[in-house]
Backbone as a ProteinNet text record, in pm:
[ID]
protein_1_A
[PRIMARY]
MDDLKSFSSQMDSWIDSVLDNLNWTREGLFKTDTNRQCPINVGHVMDSTALEHHLQYCALITAGYSKEELDKDQSSKFFYERASEVCTIDLDDQTIQNILMSTGA
[TERTIARY]
18387.7	18400	18391.4	18448.1	18442.4	18297.9	18217.3	18076.2	18003	18032.5	17969.4	18010.4	18137.9	18185.4	18121.5	18109.2	18047.1	17900.1	17828.9	17687.8	17671.5	17754.5	17748.7	17773.2	17866.7	17897.3	17780.6	17720	17603.9	17486.5	17460.5	17350.3	17377.9	17502.9	17543.1	17516.9	17552.1	17527.9	17378.9	17302.9	17158.4	17093.4	17134.4	17080.6	17113.9	17237.6	17276.1	17190.5	17161	17079.1	16936.5	16878.4	16742.7	16739.9	16834.1	16839.3	16858.2	16942.3	16966.3	16839	16764.8	16639	16537.1	16542.9	16451.2	16505.5	16625.9	16695.5	16717.6	16745.3	16773.9	16921.9	16969.9	17107	17104.5	17210.7	17219.7	17217.9	17286.3	17290.3	17150.8	17073.6	16940	16845.9	16872	16788.7	16797.1	16909.2	16931.6	16926.4	16892.5	16887.1	16773.5	16798.4	16694.1	16585.8	16473.6	16357.2	16390.7	16363.5	16390.7	16261.8	16148.9	16022.2	16015.2	15952.7	15935.6	15789.2	15748.4	15611.7	15606	15501.2	15480.7	15442.3	15511.5	15475.5	15345.7	15302.5	15179.5	15058.4	15067.5	14958.9	15022.4	15007.2	15075.1	15026	14918.8	14871.3	14951.3	15037.5	15120.7	15257	15296.5	15428	15489.3	15616.2	15684	15832.7	15902	16046.5	16108.2	16213.7	16277.1	16324.4	16354.7	16400.6	16289	16163.6	16049.8	15991.7	16039.6	15977.7	15977.3	16088.8	16096.8	15993.3	15985.4	15888.4	15746.2	15724.2	15591.4	15545.9	15635.8	15598.5	15545.7	15606.2	15557.3	15416.7	15397.2	15267.4	15163.2	15197.3	15104.4	15065.6	15160.1	15130.6	15028.8	15040.6	14944.9	14806.3	14800.6	14672.2	14608.8	14689.8	14640.9	14593.3	14655.3	14616.7	14489.1	14438.2	14310.7	14314.7	14432.3	14438.9	14386.1	14320.1	14269	14379.7	14367.1	14464	14462.1	14344.7	14332.9	14413.9	14408.3	14485.5	14635	14678.5	14821.6	14867.7	14782.3	14820.8	14829.1	14766.4	14774.7	14919.5	14998.4	15135.1	15241.7	15202.4	15306.4	15254.7	15347.1	15318.4	15359.3	15303.6	15344.1	15475.7	15532.1	15657.4	15770.4	15764.1	15873.3	15887.6	15779	15787.5	15881.9	15896.5	15968.4	16093.7	16122.7	16230.5	16367.2	16389.7	16518.9	16508.8	16394.9	16376.3	16406	16520.1	16561.4	16470.6	16390.6	16304.2	16176.6	16150.5	16024.7	16051.8	15976	15985.7	15858.7	15872.4	15754.6	15720.7	15591.4	15543.2	15444.1	15466.9	15375.6	15284.5	15155.3	15057.9	14964.5	14946.5	14851	14709.9	14609.3	14470	14432.2	14479.1	14444.9	14501	14625.1	14686.4	14611.2	14571.9	14494.9	14363.1	14296.3	14171.3	14191.3	14298.8	14330	14352.9	14425.2	14452.3	14321.1	14239.4	14113.5	14020.9	14017.2	13932.4	13982.3	14112.9	14167.2	14147.1	14126.5	14105.9	13958.7	13873.4	13730.6	13681.2	13763.6	13724.2	13623
1783.4	1905.7	2027.8	2014.9	2126.3	2154.1	2048.2	2066.1	2144.9	2116.4	2185.9	2332.8	2360.2	2498.1	2573.4	2508.2	2569.8	2600	2502.8	2521.9	2636.1	2638.5	2742.8	2880.8	2888.7	3014.8	3059.9	2966.6	2999	3048.3	2982.3	3022.3	3159.1	3182.7	3311.9	3423.3	3399.9	3498.7	3518.1	3407.6	3416.2	3498.1	3473.7	3549	3697.2	3728.6	3868.5	3933.1	3859.1	3909.8	3940.3	3848.8	3869.1	3990.4	3997.4	4110.9	4242	4240.3	4361.2	4405.1	4311.9	4344.8	4404.3	4366.5	4418.5	4543.9	4584.9	4696.2	4667.9	4542.5	4500.6	4465.6	4456.9	4412.6	4295.9	4219.5	4109.6	4164.9	4276.2	4336.6	4381.7	4434.5	4482.4	4371.6	4249.5	4137	4109.3	4143.2	4113.4	4237.9	4349.3	4475.7	4471.6	4529.6	4535	4633.1	4623.7	4705.9	4854	4930.7	5073.8	5154.9	5090.2	5162.2	5250.4	5365.5	5460.6	5499.6	5529.4	5571	5723.1	5775.1	5919	5972.1	6075.3	6130.3	6212.6	6251.7	6329	6236.7	6125.8	6028.1	5889.7	5830.6	5703.8	5589.1	5610.6	5510	5507.8	5604.9	5612.6	5551.1	5457.3	5394.2	5395	5435.5	5440.6	5415.6	5394.3	5378	5505.4	5491.5	5607.2	5710.7	5667.7	5763.5	5857.4	5820.3	5901.7	5984.3	5962.8	6025.3	6177.3	6237.9	6384.6	6444.6	6391.1	6443.1	6413.7	6294.8	6259.7	6357.2	6394.3	6484.2	6616.9	6667.6	6792.2	6771.1	6663.8	6630.3	6608.9	6530.3	6496.4	6620.9	6709	6832.6	6917.3	6922.2	6998.7	6934.8	6803.5	6732.8	6761.6	6755	6780.4	6925.2	7016.1	7158.1	7186	7085.3	7102	7100.7	7090.5	7081.5	6945.3	6940.7	6812.7	6738.5	6608	6526.9	6563.4	6594.4	6631.5	6757.4	6854.9	6977.8	6948.7	6863.9	6834.1	6737.9	6643.4	6542.5	6598.3	6712.3	6773.3	6801	6836	6880.5	6774.1	6656.7	6558.2	6415.4	6328.3	6186.3	6122.2	6008.5	5938.1	5862.9	5869.9	5798.5	5842.5	5968.2	6014.3	5927.7	5862	5777.9	5660.4	5622.2	5499.2	5519.6	5640.3	5660.4	5616.5	5617.7	5574.6	5443.7	5378.9	5251.7	5137.9	5074.5	4969.3	4847.1	4836.8	4721	4731.8	4848.6	4872.3	4891.6	4822.7	4835.2	4904.5	5019.5	5089.9	5045.7	5045.1	5009.5	5116.4	5178.5	5278.7	5213	5223.4	5167.5	5277.2	5286.1	5382.9	5325.7	5409.7	5367.7	5250.6	5251.1	5143.6	5009.6	5009.3	4886.4	4833.6	4923	4882.6	4820.1	4882	4826.5	4687.5	4671.7	4541.8	4434.3	4469.9	4374.4	4335.2	4434.7	4406.4	4322.2	4350.4	4273.4	4128.6	4109.6	3974.6	3889.9	3954.9	3879	3863.3	3925.9	3915	4002.6	4098.9	4188.5	4292.1
12696.9	12772.9	12681.3	12561.7	12467.1	12424.3	12410.4	12375.2	12482.9	12606.9	12718	12720.3	12696.2	12691.9	12576.1	12462.5	12345.6	12372.3	12430.7	12463.7	12563.3	12664.1	12765.9	12704.2	12615.3	12547.6	12459.9	12388.8	12304.3	12388.7	12500	12588	12649.8	12684.5	12740.8	12639.8	12515.4	12409	12385.7	12389.6	12369.8	12480.8	12605.6	12719.3	12704.3	12667.5	12645.5	12537.4	12432.6	12323.3	12370.2	12444.9	12497.3	12589.8	12680.7	12773.5	12699.3	12596.9	12518.3	12447	12391.8	12324.7	12421	12545.3	12646.8	12715.8	12677.4	12743.2	12891.9	12922.9	13059	13069.2	13191	13215.1	13312.1	13312.3	13408.6	13550.7	13571	13703.8	13746.5	13650.6	13680.5	13723.8	13678.7	13718.1	13868	13925.8	14067.2	14154.8	14093.3	14165.9	14267.8	14382.2	14484.3	14442.7	14504.3	14472.8	14485.7	14380.6	14383.6	14383.5	14409.7	14414.4	14538.1	14520.5	14629.7	14639.9	14761.1	14786.3	14784.2	14724.1	14716	14854.4	14904.1	15034.9	15031.6	14913.5	14900.1	14901.6	14829.7	14823.6	14838.1	14954.3	14983.2	14895.7	14821.6	14727.7	14599.1	14579.6	14459.4	14487.9	14404.6	14415.2	14276.4	14267.6	14138.4	14157.5	14046.6	14049.8	14105.1	14181.9	14245.5	14144.5	14021.9	13920.9	13876.5	13899.3	13858.3	13972.8	14093.2	14209.7	14201.8	14168	14165.3	14069.7	13950.6	13853.1	13899	13954.1	14003.8	14112.4	14200.6	14310	14256.6	14150.8	14090.1	14035.1	13964.7	13905.3	14014	14114.4	14221.2	14302	14322.9	14396.6	14320.7	14189	14108.2	14112.9	14107.3	14117.2	14253.7	14357.1	14492.7	14507.6	14433.7	14439.3	14360.3	14289.5	14222.1	14070.4	14012.2	13867	13822.7	13709.3	13660.3	13585.8	13583	13509.2	13361.5	13309.4	13168	13137.6	13228	13207.7	13204.1	13292.8	13301.9	13193.4	13157.2	13058.3	12917.3	12893.5	12760.4	12723.3	12823	12797.2	12817.9	12865.5	12892	12880.2	12861.9	12853.5	12985.5	13016.9	13138.7	13119.4	13000.3	12973.6	13066.1	13114.6	13200.6	13325.4	13367.1	13484.7	13461.4	13337.2	13306.3	13221.4	13179.2	13082.3	13133.4	13261.8	13314.8	13391.7	13384	13453.6	13356.7	13375.8	13282.2	13290.3	13396.2	13413	13330.8	13274.6	13204.4	13056.1	12975.8	12831.1	12782.4	12718.6	12670.1	12528.8	12500.7	12368	12326	12211.3	12158.4	12055.7	12078.3	11985.2	11938.1	11807.8	11755.5	11769.1	11751.3	11769.9	11679.9	11556.4	11463.2	11510	11557.4	11606.6	11728.7	11817.5	11935.3	11892	11797.2	11746.3	11686.6	11608.6	11548.6	11653.9	11758.8	11866.4	11935.3	11965.6	12032.6	11944.6	11817.6	11725.6	11714.7	11714.5	11699.2	11824.5	11938.4	12062.7	12094.9	12014.8	12037.7	12150.7	12193.5	12303.8	12258.3
[MASK]
+++++++++++++++++++++++++++++++++++++++++++++++++++++++++++++++++++++++++++++++++++++++++++++++++++++++++

């Protein structure tokens, strides 16, 4: 019985470690869907934490501003900065090239 308790404790710690590395929580694994649809463009769906900022961006696009004009001043990371389910990865151009070359793409 002690072996089982020890194994269970080790697995529990391992799971916590994996979740921590991903910036996830046990509670977040069971969280209900928090995605929201954009009322301006129903084809846009994002995490509810990004909706307010998205609406400002989407309204400007709808008003005729180009994505290039708007993207000069901001990154799309704001859509995900408070979404614990999303892990962002920053890759520089050289790293992207290396990955593509190694996969034969």
